[in-house]
Short mmCIF file of C-alpha atoms and ligand atoms in Angstrom, two decimals:
data_model
loop_
_atom_site.label_atom_id
_atom_site.label_comp_id
_atom_site.label_asym_id
_atom_site.label_seq_id
_atom_site.Cartn_x
_atom_site.Cartn_y
_atom_site.Cartn_z
CA MET C 61 -12.03 -20.28 -33.34
CA PRO C 62 -12.22 -20.31 -29.45
CA HIS C 63 -12.76 -17.00 -28.12
CA ALA C 64 -11.63 -15.63 -24.84
CA VAL C 65 -12.81 -12.37 -23.01
CA VAL C 66 -10.21 -10.84 -20.59
CA VAL C 67 -11.71 -8.27 -17.84
CA GLY C 68 -9.33 -5.54 -17.24
CA ALA C 69 -7.00 -3.56 -19.37
CA GLY C 70 -3.85 -3.12 -17.24
CA LEU C 71 -0.75 -5.11 -17.51
CA GLY C 72 -1.92 -8.72 -16.41
CA GLY C 73 -4.41 -8.52 -19.09
CA LEU C 74 -2.45 -7.03 -21.60
CA ARG C 75 0.23 -10.10 -20.90
CA ALA C 76 -2.48 -12.47 -21.09
CA ALA C 77 -4.14 -11.24 -24.02
CA GLU C 78 -0.71 -11.71 -25.98
CA SER C 79 -0.04 -15.02 -24.86
CA LEU C 80 -3.48 -15.90 -25.94
CA ARG C 81 -3.64 -14.42 -29.22
CA GLY C 82 -0.07 -15.89 -29.85
CA GLN C 83 -2.27 -19.37 -29.71
CA GLY C 84 -4.29 -18.20 -32.36
CA ILE C 85 -7.26 -17.58 -29.69
CA ASP C 86 -9.59 -14.68 -30.45
CA VAL C 87 -9.69 -12.28 -27.63
CA THR C 88 -11.71 -9.21 -26.12
CA VAL C 89 -10.28 -6.98 -23.44
CA ILE C 90 -13.20 -5.35 -21.49
CA GLY C 91 -11.39 -2.33 -19.21
CA ASP C 92 -12.90 0.27 -17.28
CA GLU C 93 -10.52 2.73 -17.89
CA VAL C 94 -10.02 4.82 -21.33
CA TYR C 95 -6.80 4.11 -21.99
CA LEU C 96 -5.05 1.30 -23.55
CA PRO C 97 -2.81 -0.88 -20.73
CA TYR C 98 0.01 1.90 -19.33
CA ASN C 99 2.69 1.76 -16.88
CA ARG C 100 1.60 2.73 -13.40
CA PRO C 101 5.01 3.14 -11.67
CA PRO C 102 6.10 6.38 -12.84
CA LEU C 103 2.73 7.80 -11.52
CA SER C 104 4.22 8.15 -8.08
CA LYS C 105 7.64 8.85 -9.32
CA GLU C 106 9.10 10.70 -12.93
CA ALA C 107 5.69 10.97 -14.46
CA LEU C 108 4.32 12.88 -11.28
CA LYS C 109 7.64 14.98 -11.47
CA GLY C 110 7.67 15.28 -14.93
CA GLY C 111 3.90 15.94 -15.86
CA VAL C 112 1.70 13.43 -16.53
CA ASP C 113 1.64 12.44 -20.06
CA VAL C 114 0.40 9.35 -20.67
CA ASP C 115 1.43 8.99 -24.40
CA GLY C 116 4.79 8.11 -22.84
CA LEU C 117 3.43 5.21 -20.43
CA TYR C 118 1.64 3.03 -22.98
CA PHE C 119 3.05 -0.59 -23.19
CA ARG C 120 4.26 -1.50 -26.58
CA ARG C 121 1.75 -4.27 -27.86
CA LYS C 122 2.82 -7.09 -29.99
CA PHE C 123 -0.72 -7.89 -32.15
CA ASP C 124 -2.92 -5.40 -33.41
CA ASP C 125 -5.68 -7.83 -33.37
CA ILE C 126 -6.74 -7.63 -30.24
CA ASP C 127 -10.31 -6.37 -29.91
CA TRP C 128 -10.20 -3.38 -26.67
CA ARG C 129 -13.50 -2.41 -25.43
CA LEU C 130 -12.42 0.56 -23.51
CA GLY C 131 -14.07 2.52 -20.90
CA ALA C 132 -16.42 -0.30 -20.39
CA ALA C 133 -16.88 -1.65 -16.87
CA ALA C 134 -18.10 -4.98 -16.27
CA THR C 135 -21.01 -4.94 -14.23
CA GLY C 136 -21.62 -8.96 -13.79
CA CYS C 137 -20.51 -12.42 -14.72
CA SER C 138 -22.26 -16.01 -15.14
CA LEU C 139 -19.62 -18.54 -15.40
CA ALA C 140 -22.69 -21.16 -15.86
CA GLU C 141 -23.80 -19.30 -18.65
CA ARG C 142 -20.07 -18.08 -19.74
CA VAL C 143 -21.37 -14.29 -19.71
CA VAL C 144 -19.69 -11.23 -18.99
CA THR C 145 -22.17 -8.30 -18.76
CA VAL C 146 -21.37 -4.58 -19.27
CA ASP C 147 -24.69 -2.89 -18.22
CA ASP C 148 -26.86 -3.96 -21.10
CA SER C 149 -24.50 -5.62 -23.36
CA ALA C 150 -23.57 -9.35 -22.99
CA TYR C 151 -19.93 -10.88 -23.89
CA THR C 152 -19.82 -14.16 -24.43
CA PHE C 153 -16.75 -16.26 -23.96
CA ASP C 154 -15.09 -20.27 -24.40
CA GLY C 155 -12.73 -19.05 -21.59
CA LEU C 156 -12.19 -15.91 -19.19
CA VAL C 157 -9.75 -13.97 -17.52
CA ILE C 158 -10.08 -12.36 -14.70
CA ALA C 159 -7.62 -9.12 -14.34
CA SER C 160 -9.55 -6.40 -12.66
CA GLY C 161 -6.76 -5.41 -10.34
CA ILE C 162 -7.27 -3.78 -7.43
CA ARG C 163 -8.36 -0.14 -6.20
CA PRO C 164 -6.87 2.30 -3.38
CA ARG C 165 -8.95 1.60 -0.07
CA HIS C 166 -10.41 4.05 2.24
CA LEU C 167 -10.23 4.67 5.57
CA PRO C 168 -13.61 3.78 7.42
CA VAL C 169 -13.84 7.07 9.23
CA PRO C 170 -15.78 10.25 8.97
CA GLY C 171 -15.66 13.14 7.00
CA ILE C 172 -14.35 14.33 3.60
CA GLN C 173 -12.82 11.13 1.50
CA PRO C 174 -9.26 12.55 0.30
CA PRO C 175 -8.21 11.83 -3.22
CA VAL C 176 -6.14 8.59 -3.89
CA LEU C 177 -3.80 7.85 -6.70
CA ARG C 178 -3.78 4.55 -8.99
CA THR C 179 -4.89 5.99 -12.63
CA VAL C 180 -3.64 8.41 -15.00
CA HIS C 181 -6.40 10.80 -13.81
CA ASP C 182 -5.34 10.55 -10.32
CA ALA C 183 -2.05 11.31 -11.11
CA ARG C 184 -3.22 14.44 -13.06
CA ALA C 185 -5.35 15.92 -10.91
CA LEU C 186 -2.82 15.44 -7.59
CA ARG C 187 0.10 17.03 -10.16
CA ASP C 188 -2.08 19.79 -10.68
CA ARG C 189 -2.37 20.97 -7.17
CA LEU C 190 1.39 20.15 -6.45
CA THR C 191 2.26 23.56 -7.02
CA PRO C 192 5.88 25.13 -5.15
CA GLY C 193 5.15 26.20 -1.56
CA THR C 194 1.85 23.76 -1.47
CA SER C 195 1.57 21.67 1.68
CA LEU C 196 0.59 18.25 0.98
CA LEU C 197 -0.35 15.60 3.92
CA VAL C 198 0.28 11.81 2.96
CA VAL C 199 -2.20 9.84 4.62
CA GLY C 200 -0.30 6.20 4.57
CA ALA C 201 3.31 5.44 4.60
CA GLY C 202 3.61 2.50 2.04
CA PHE C 203 5.64 2.72 -0.66
CA ILE C 204 3.12 4.65 -2.53
CA GLY C 205 2.83 7.24 0.21
CA CYS C 206 6.25 7.88 0.47
CA GLU C 207 7.16 7.68 -3.06
CA VAL C 208 4.87 10.61 -3.23
CA ALA C 209 6.07 12.50 -0.30
CA ALA C 210 9.54 12.21 -2.06
CA THR C 211 8.59 13.53 -4.77
CA ALA C 212 6.23 16.21 -3.56
CA ARG C 213 9.13 17.36 -1.98
CA GLN C 214 11.45 17.32 -5.23
CA LEU C 215 8.71 19.61 -6.69
CA GLY C 216 8.80 22.34 -3.61
CA CYS C 217 6.10 21.34 -1.58
CA GLU C 218 6.06 21.27 2.31
CA VAL C 219 4.93 17.71 2.89
CA THR C 220 3.96 15.58 6.20
CA VAL C 221 3.06 12.02 6.43
CA THR C 222 0.97 10.06 9.01
CA ALA C 223 0.23 6.40 9.42
CA TYR C 224 -1.19 4.12 11.69
CA ASP C 225 2.11 2.10 11.90
CA SER C 226 5.10 3.20 13.72
CA GLU C 227 7.66 3.07 10.69
CA PRO C 228 7.16 3.95 7.00
CA MET C 229 7.23 0.60 5.09
CA LEU C 230 6.91 -1.13 8.08
CA ARG C 231 5.53 -4.88 6.80
CA PRO C 232 7.87 -5.11 3.83
CA LEU C 233 10.85 -3.57 5.39
CA GLY C 234 10.64 -4.63 8.75
CA PRO C 235 11.53 -1.64 11.60
CA GLU C 236 15.40 -0.92 10.81
CA LEU C 237 15.16 -0.22 7.40
CA GLY C 238 11.62 1.59 7.67
CA ALA C 239 13.53 3.68 10.85
CA ALA C 240 16.43 4.30 8.07
CA MET C 241 14.16 5.33 5.54
CA LYS C 242 12.09 7.82 7.55
CA ALA C 243 15.57 9.23 8.63
CA HIS C 244 16.28 9.78 4.90
CA HIS C 245 12.76 11.39 4.27
CA GLU C 246 13.61 13.93 7.35
CA ALA C 247 16.73 15.10 5.84
CA HIS C 248 15.06 15.55 2.87
CA GLY C 249 12.26 17.81 4.98
CA VAL C 250 9.29 15.49 5.31
CA THR C 251 7.30 15.75 8.33
CA PHE C 252 6.32 12.30 10.02
CA HIS C 253 3.56 11.52 12.64
CA LEU C 254 3.61 7.81 13.09
CA GLY C 255 1.88 5.09 15.53
CA GLN C 256 -1.74 6.99 15.36
CA GLY C 257 -4.73 6.31 13.05
CA VAL C 258 -6.96 8.73 11.37
CA LYS C 259 -10.18 9.64 13.64
CA GLU C 260 -11.69 12.14 11.13
CA PHE C 261 -10.93 13.68 7.74
CA HIS C 262 -11.46 17.45 7.10
CA ALA C 263 -11.24 19.73 3.62
CA ASP C 264 -7.91 20.51 4.91
CA GLY C 265 -6.70 17.67 6.68
CA VAL C 266 -7.00 15.13 9.48
CA THR C 267 -7.54 14.97 13.38
CA LEU C 268 -5.39 12.21 14.55
CA ALA C 269 -6.42 9.27 17.12
CA ASP C 270 -5.21 11.01 19.87
CA GLY C 271 -6.97 14.83 18.61
CA THR C 272 -3.98 15.94 16.79
CA ARG C 273 -5.00 18.06 14.01
CA LEU C 274 -2.91 18.26 10.55
CA THR C 275 -3.63 20.97 8.09
CA ALA C 276 -2.54 21.30 4.37
CA ASP C 277 -3.59 22.49 1.39
CA VAL C 278 -3.85 19.06 -0.33
CA VAL C 279 -4.45 15.38 1.04
CA ILE C 280 -4.05 12.38 -0.45
CA GLU C 281 -4.48 8.69 0.65
CA ALA C 282 -2.60 5.90 -0.12
CA VAL C 283 -3.34 3.13 2.66
CA GLY C 284 -3.58 -0.10 1.07
CA SER C 285 -6.08 -1.86 -1.64
CA VAL C 286 -9.18 -3.67 -2.04
CA PRO C 287 -9.49 -6.33 -5.11
CA ASN C 288 -12.07 -5.17 -7.69
CA VAL C 289 -14.11 -8.69 -7.43
CA GLU C 290 -17.59 -7.35 -6.91
CA TRP C 291 -18.36 -8.33 -10.74
CA LEU C 292 -17.61 -11.74 -10.06
CA HIS C 293 -20.26 -12.07 -6.97
CA GLY C 294 -23.06 -14.77 -7.63
CA ASN C 295 -20.74 -17.65 -9.13
CA ASP C 296 -19.52 -19.28 -5.81
CA LEU C 297 -15.93 -18.02 -5.78
CA ASP C 298 -13.59 -17.69 -3.32
CA LEU C 299 -13.04 -13.93 -3.36
CA VAL C 300 -12.20 -13.74 0.30
CA ASP C 301 -8.94 -11.35 -1.11
CA GLY C 302 -9.03 -11.46 -4.58
CA VAL C 303 -9.59 -14.33 -6.59
CA LEU C 304 -8.54 -17.97 -5.39
CA THR C 305 -6.58 -19.96 -7.88
CA ASP C 306 -4.39 -23.04 -8.12
CA ASN C 307 -0.77 -23.11 -9.03
CA LEU C 308 -0.94 -22.63 -12.63
CA MET C 309 -3.74 -19.83 -12.21
CA ARG C 310 -6.55 -21.66 -12.57
CA VAL C 311 -9.68 -20.35 -11.04
CA VAL C 312 -10.99 -22.81 -7.99
CA GLN C 313 -14.06 -23.45 -6.58
CA PRO C 314 -14.11 -23.89 -2.88
CA ALA C 315 -15.93 -26.72 -1.36
CA LYS C 316 -19.67 -26.19 -1.38
CA GLY C 317 -19.60 -27.24 2.49
CA ASP C 318 -23.44 -28.86 2.48
CA GLY C 319 -22.04 -32.40 2.60
CA SER C 320 -23.63 -33.19 -0.88
CA ALA C 321 -21.21 -35.16 -3.88
CA GLY C 322 -18.70 -33.82 -5.64
CA THR C 323 -18.52 -30.98 -3.33
CA THR C 324 -14.97 -31.06 -2.98
CA ALA C 325 -12.59 -27.81 -3.49
CA GLY C 326 -11.06 -27.48 -7.21
CA PRO C 327 -11.11 -25.93 -10.32
CA THR C 328 -14.25 -24.60 -12.08
CA ASP C 329 -15.89 -26.61 -14.80
CA VAL C 330 -15.62 -23.33 -16.91
CA PRO C 331 -12.10 -22.60 -18.21
CA VAL C 332 -11.63 -19.24 -16.17
CA VAL C 333 -7.98 -17.85 -15.04
CA ALA C 334 -7.23 -14.72 -12.86
CA VAL C 335 -3.86 -12.59 -13.43
CA GLY C 336 -2.05 -9.47 -11.55
CA ASP C 337 -2.91 -8.20 -8.60
CA VAL C 338 -6.43 -9.72 -8.13
CA ALA C 339 -5.15 -12.86 -8.11
CA ARG C 340 -4.25 -15.33 -4.90
CA PHE C 341 -2.12 -18.45 -5.47
CA PRO C 342 0.34 -20.26 -3.85
CA ASN C 343 3.77 -20.41 -4.98
CA PRO C 344 5.77 -23.18 -3.99
CA ARG C 345 8.73 -21.55 -3.82
CA PHE C 346 8.12 -20.27 -0.53
CA ASP C 347 5.02 -22.30 0.86
CA ASP C 348 1.60 -23.75 -0.13
CA VAL C 349 -0.09 -20.50 1.52
CA PRO C 350 -2.12 -18.58 -1.58
CA ARG C 351 -1.13 -15.00 -1.52
CA ARG C 352 -1.96 -12.02 -3.32
CA ILE C 353 1.18 -10.13 -4.57
CA GLU C 354 1.14 -6.06 -5.83
CA HIS C 355 4.57 -6.02 -7.64
CA TRP C 356 4.88 -5.13 -11.25
CA ASN C 357 6.71 -8.02 -12.23
CA LEU C 358 3.69 -10.54 -11.39
CA PRO C 359 1.33 -9.44 -14.08
CA THR C 360 3.73 -10.17 -16.73
CA GLU C 361 4.63 -13.66 -14.80
CA THR C 362 1.17 -14.78 -14.07
CA GLY C 363 -0.26 -12.88 -17.14
CA LYS C 364 2.17 -15.64 -19.43
CA ARG C 365 1.65 -18.42 -17.20
CA ALA C 366 -2.07 -18.32 -17.14
CA GLY C 367 -2.25 -17.72 -20.83
CA GLN C 368 -0.61 -20.86 -21.52
CA THR C 369 -3.22 -22.76 -19.07
CA LEU C 370 -6.50 -21.38 -20.63
CA GLY C 371 -5.03 -21.76 -24.08
CA ALA C 372 -4.50 -25.67 -22.77
CA LEU C 373 -8.10 -25.62 -21.51
CA LEU C 374 -9.83 -24.40 -24.73
CA LYS C 375 -8.01 -26.88 -26.15
CA GLY C 376 -9.31 -29.74 -24.16
CA GLU C 377 -6.06 -30.31 -22.58
CA GLU C 378 -5.06 -30.44 -18.84
CA PRO C 379 -2.99 -27.72 -18.21
CA THR C 380 0.92 -28.93 -17.07
CA GLY C 381 3.64 -27.32 -15.65
CA ASP C 382 5.40 -25.89 -12.80
CA PHE C 383 4.96 -22.13 -11.84
CA ARG C 384 7.36 -20.43 -9.25
CA PRO C 385 7.71 -16.69 -10.02
CA MET C 386 10.29 -14.75 -8.04
CA PRO C 387 8.54 -11.43 -6.79
CA ALA C 388 10.76 -8.75 -7.45
CA PHE C 389 9.53 -4.96 -5.96
CA TRP C 390 11.96 -1.60 -6.48
CA SER C 391 10.95 1.90 -5.25
CA ASP C 392 12.84 5.40 -5.51
CA GLN C 393 12.86 8.08 -3.47
CA TYR C 394 15.59 10.96 -3.77
CA ASP C 395 18.59 9.10 -4.42
CA PHE C 396 17.78 5.82 -2.81
CA SER C 397 17.01 2.97 -5.14
CA LEU C 398 15.33 0.24 -3.11
CA GLN C 399 15.03 -3.20 -4.71
CA SER C 400 13.67 -6.57 -3.15
CA TYR C 401 13.73 -10.34 -4.48
CA GLY C 402 11.04 -12.98 -2.69
CA GLU C 403 9.09 -12.58 0.00
CA PRO C 404 10.48 -9.72 2.89
CA ALA C 405 7.63 -9.26 4.80
CA LEU C 406 7.66 -13.11 5.69
CA GLY C 407 11.19 -13.13 7.07
CA THR C 408 13.08 -11.46 10.25
CA PRO C 409 15.48 -8.97 8.71
CA THR C 410 19.44 -9.24 9.07
CA LEU C 411 22.01 -6.76 8.21
CA VAL C 412 24.25 -8.75 5.96
CA ASP C 413 26.40 -5.68 4.61
CA GLY C 414 26.61 -1.69 4.66
CA GLU C 415 24.62 0.43 7.46
CA TRP C 416 21.30 0.52 8.25
CA SER C 417 21.32 4.48 7.26
CA GLY C 418 23.21 4.06 4.07
CA ASP C 419 23.73 1.80 0.99
CA CYS C 420 23.27 -1.56 2.31
CA ILE C 421 21.99 -5.55 1.98
CA VAL C 422 19.22 -6.91 4.19
CA GLU C 423 18.13 -10.38 4.31
CA TYR C 424 14.95 -11.63 5.65
CA LEU C 425 15.15 -15.12 6.99
CA ARG C 426 12.43 -17.74 7.86
CA ASP C 427 13.28 -20.70 9.73
CA GLY C 428 16.63 -19.82 8.82
CA ASP C 429 16.36 -19.35 5.22
CA VAL C 430 16.72 -16.46 3.09
CA ILE C 431 13.16 -16.06 2.10
CA GLY C 432 13.59 -12.35 0.77
CA VAL C 433 16.09 -9.35 0.38
CA VAL C 434 16.00 -5.75 -0.10
CA GLY C 435 19.12 -3.90 -1.29
CA VAL C 436 19.17 0.21 -1.22
CA ASN C 437 21.37 1.18 -3.68
CA ARG C 438 22.60 -2.05 -4.33
CA THR C 439 21.23 -3.40 -7.40
CA LYS C 440 24.08 -5.26 -9.04
CA ASP C 441 24.93 -7.15 -5.45
CA LEU C 442 21.73 -8.29 -5.37
CA MET C 443 21.00 -9.56 -8.54
CA HIS C 444 22.29 -13.18 -7.57
CA TYR C 445 19.22 -13.72 -5.30
CA ARG C 446 16.99 -13.86 -8.07
CA LYS C 447 18.69 -16.86 -8.49
CA GLU C 448 18.81 -18.41 -5.13
CA ILE C 449 16.19 -17.72 -2.86
CA GLY C 450 13.60 -20.87 -2.42
CA GLN C 451 15.90 -22.42 -5.03
CA GLU C 452 16.35 -25.57 -3.04
CA ALA C 453 12.43 -25.88 -2.69
CA VAL C 454 12.90 -25.82 -7.11
CA ASP C 455 15.88 -28.17 -7.15
CA SER C 456 14.02 -30.88 -5.20
CA ALA C 457 10.70 -30.65 -6.50
CA MET M 120 16.79 -8.01 -35.26
CA LYS M 121 17.79 -4.44 -33.81
CA ILE M 122 17.37 -3.40 -30.20
CA TYR M 123 17.62 0.22 -28.89
CA VAL M 124 17.81 0.97 -25.33
CA ASP M 125 16.46 4.52 -24.27
CA MET M 126 19.44 5.50 -21.85
CA ASP M 127 17.41 8.42 -20.42
CA GLN M 128 14.91 5.54 -19.25
CA CYS M 129 16.72 3.23 -18.30
CA GLN M 130 17.27 3.06 -14.13
CA HIS M 131 19.76 -0.06 -14.50
CA TYR M 132 17.39 -2.22 -12.50
CA GLY M 133 18.72 -5.11 -14.61
CA GLN M 134 15.76 -7.27 -14.91
CA CYS M 135 16.38 -7.72 -18.58
CA THR M 136 19.50 -9.18 -17.88
CA PHE M 137 17.88 -12.58 -16.54
CA GLU M 138 15.75 -12.80 -19.78
CA ALA M 139 18.54 -12.56 -22.30
CA PRO M 140 21.93 -12.46 -20.63
CA THR M 141 24.06 -12.69 -23.64
CA VAL M 142 22.44 -9.55 -24.94
CA PHE M 143 21.92 -7.26 -21.89
CA GLN M 144 24.52 -7.35 -19.15
CA LEU M 145 25.19 -4.78 -16.17
CA ASN M 146 28.99 -3.57 -16.19
CA ASP M 147 31.18 -3.59 -12.77
CA ASP M 148 29.63 0.09 -12.34
CA GLY M 149 26.03 -1.37 -11.96
CA LYS M 150 25.47 0.17 -15.73
CA LEU M 151 23.66 -1.18 -18.45
CA GLU M 152 25.41 -2.31 -21.64
CA TYR M 153 23.67 -4.22 -24.59
CA VAL M 154 24.32 -5.84 -27.62
CA GLY M 155 22.74 -3.52 -30.46
CA GLU M 156 22.16 -6.31 -33.15
CA VAL M 157 21.43 -10.32 -32.95
CA ASP M 158 20.40 -12.97 -34.41
CA ALA M 159 16.41 -13.68 -35.06
CA ALA M 160 17.36 -16.69 -33.06
CA LEU M 161 17.43 -14.85 -29.77
CA ALA M 162 14.09 -13.18 -30.62
CA GLU M 163 12.12 -14.99 -27.39
CA GLN M 164 14.84 -13.82 -24.99
CA VAL M 165 14.38 -10.36 -26.11
CA GLU M 166 10.85 -9.77 -26.41
CA ALA M 167 10.88 -11.50 -22.98
CA ALA M 168 13.61 -9.07 -21.92
CA ALA M 169 11.60 -5.75 -23.35
CA ASP M 170 8.33 -7.10 -21.73
CA VAL M 171 10.09 -7.32 -18.02
CA CYS M 172 11.36 -3.85 -18.23
CA PRO M 173 10.14 -1.28 -15.78
CA MET M 174 10.98 1.51 -17.27
CA GLN M 175 9.99 0.07 -20.94
CA ALA M 176 12.71 1.49 -21.98
CA ILE M 177 13.61 -1.35 -24.19
CA THR M 178 12.60 -1.16 -28.23
CA VAL M 179 12.91 -4.29 -30.51
CA GLU M 180 12.66 -4.17 -34.52
CA ALA M 181 12.59 -7.24 -36.18
C1 FAD W 527 1.57 4.89 -8.30
C2 FAD W 527 1.58 3.35 -8.28
C3 FAD W 527 3.33 2.89 -8.33
C4 FAD W 527 3.54 1.89 -8.53
N1 FAD W 527 4.78 1.69 -8.09
C5 FAD W 527 5.37 0.24 -8.02
C6 FAD W 527 6.74 -0.04 -8.27
O1 FAD W 527 7.72 1.05 -7.99
N2 FAD W 527 6.92 -1.18 -8.06
C7 FAD W 527 6.44 -2.34 -8.06
O2 FAD W 527 6.69 -3.55 -8.30
N3 FAD W 527 5.23 -2.01 -8.32
C8 FAD W 527 4.47 -0.64 -8.40
N4 FAD W 527 3.18 -0.57 -8.63
C9 FAD W 527 2.45 -1.57 -8.40
C10 FAD W 527 2.06 -1.98 -9.82
O3 FAD W 527 1.71 -1.05 -11.06
C11 FAD W 527 0.74 -2.98 -9.74
O4 FAD W 527 1.23 -4.15 -9.44
C12 FAD W 527 0.61 -3.52 -11.73
O5 FAD W 527 -0.13 -2.14 -12.08
C13 FAD W 527 -0.66 -4.76 -11.09
O6 FAD W 527 -1.06 -4.59 -12.87
P1 FAD W 527 -2.37 -5.45 -12.93
O7 FAD W 527 -2.74 -5.61 -14.21
O8 FAD W 527 -3.03 -6.74 -12.15
O9 FAD W 527 -3.83 -4.48 -12.29
P2 FAD W 527 -4.49 -2.74 -12.94
O10 FAD W 527 -2.79 -2.43 -13.39
O11 FAD W 527 -4.92 -2.18 -11.70
O12 FAD W 527 -5.47 -3.28 -14.04
C14 FAD W 527 -6.31 -3.89 -13.60
C15 FAD W 527 -7.36 -3.04 -14.87
O13 FAD W 527 -8.76 -3.54 -14.75
C16 FAD W 527 -9.51 -2.56 -14.45
N5 FAD W 527 -10.90 -2.95 -13.97
C17 FAD W 527 -11.45 -3.35 -12.62
N6 FAD W 527 -12.67 -3.64 -12.60
C18 FAD W 527 -13.02 -3.82 -13.97
C19 FAD W 527 -14.55 -4.00 -14.22
N7 FAD W 527 -15.15 -4.47 -13.48
N8 FAD W 527 -14.42 -3.74 -15.71
C20 FAD W 527 -13.60 -3.37 -16.15
N9 FAD W 527 -12.34 -3.11 -16.09
C21 FAD W 527 -12.19 -3.15 -14.47
C22 FAD W 527 -9.22 -1.39 -13.35
O14 FAD W 527 -9.34 -0.06 -13.62
C23 FAD W 527 -7.38 -1.92 -14.31
O15 FAD W 527 -7.22 -0.46 -15.29
C24 FAD W 527 2.68 1.00 -8.28
C25 FAD W 527 1.21 1.09 -8.51
C26 FAD W 527 0.77 2.27 -8.27
C27 FAD W 527 -0.57 2.68 -8.60
S1 SF4 W 528 15.36 -4.03 -17.42
FE1 SF4 W 528 15.11 -1.97 -18.67
S2 SF4 W 528 15.61 -0.29 -17.00
FE2 SF4 W 528 16.36 -2.33 -16.47
S3 SF4 W 528 18.57 -2.66 -17.14
FE3 SF4 W 528 17.06 -3.42 -18.51
S4 SF4 W 528 16.80 -1.60 -19.66
FE4 SF4 W 528 17.34 -0.61 -17.87
#
């Protein structure tokens, strides 16, 4: 019986492990957190508001014969020897799943690094400090920063948000919807300092590039992410931004560049796949550019696909099929429920229904085609886009 | 098989409706409606629906 090792016990690792186990393959999952896989999105929303109880966040698990090695961080890996190391222990494998996700980025500026939000531990530590009347400074105005700001206001905290970008959630939403969301936050009492980078961190706040000093009881940093790939170094993989894979989530090795024979880019000799936030893969629904996507639905989509791919490779078969997942995300801030399909960040926003300042639907166009959509409080009206965006490319394939 | 959705958890995102359209639907008000008991032939669809629910609000019993 072939044996697969999965590194990373998040949603992507879970889905890949279950797909493999369902094919009769023995699976060991190595995860550095002490918990079985749990749901992260509530950590900035409901769970942060209500108190962070991990028992309510665990994913359901379909098999009880998957071997979970938790509290164990993979420290190295040799694809040639088919072994993953965890400190002094070695886990050999026939096939490997890379599911190690991302971690929050820190700004490279001097001073005391503020805490971040990715894990149950982070959320608990933050929740303990968000008592009514406490002042909170959020550095970063992406989705997680904005969600924390909204939740903290609902908990009775004074909230300030600062970011380098000129509007919150600028890259995924565009300037108009970003400005509208900023106005919603301001109406709920949030203060913004945008368009300025942080020059220095202090125990009680930050100094911005223009010298403005912002102080708060609690500071949190939410400025993007770094893929967890250090444990893969030394295997000649393309780790420029996550792990490069082909369209079926099989890890590819770049051309060696020394001109010797057999040095073109191609799949690794060893069966290896990658899933979830750490995987950079091309999606022909949009184009052939490999991208990482940090949306919740992708670990499930890529996990199931990668499970099939690795299952075929372990049987000595060539993986087949076609994979064109539809990225989808949501974000809840106060009474505003944002939902999206496709790749809005790649297009130019166009309001097609409602008002920027209220409930609305915004399409994002690239070369005249709708490549993404965002709706504010329009869940049901948005659903047909899930079937339509990029469908021409799918139908003509 | 029996299906139960925790309506205190459900945020009516409708992701389940894509996986098992005959079991889960959003009504005209955008609220989730679902069938509580379905034929085992739908097991795969229903399992997939439970997997994609962002709130993990769907319970399936064989
Ligand atoms: C606060 C928060 C709110 C979010 N809200 C939304 C939302 O509203 N909508 C949305 O679409 N998405 C949201 N997301 C994103 C979504 O949660 C992620 O896309 C998803 O969790 C990615 O799953 P994953 O399995 O790829 O990675 P992860 O869940 O990060 O799992 C990777 C696991 O691998 C572990 N690991 C890393 N390195 C090693 C190693 N060397 N050895 C062993 N284990 C290792 C990590 O600790 C982690 O447990 C949110 C994320 C956060 C943090
Ligand atoms: S996917 Fe989950 S949250 Fe969304 S409508 Fe279905 S049950 Fe409700």
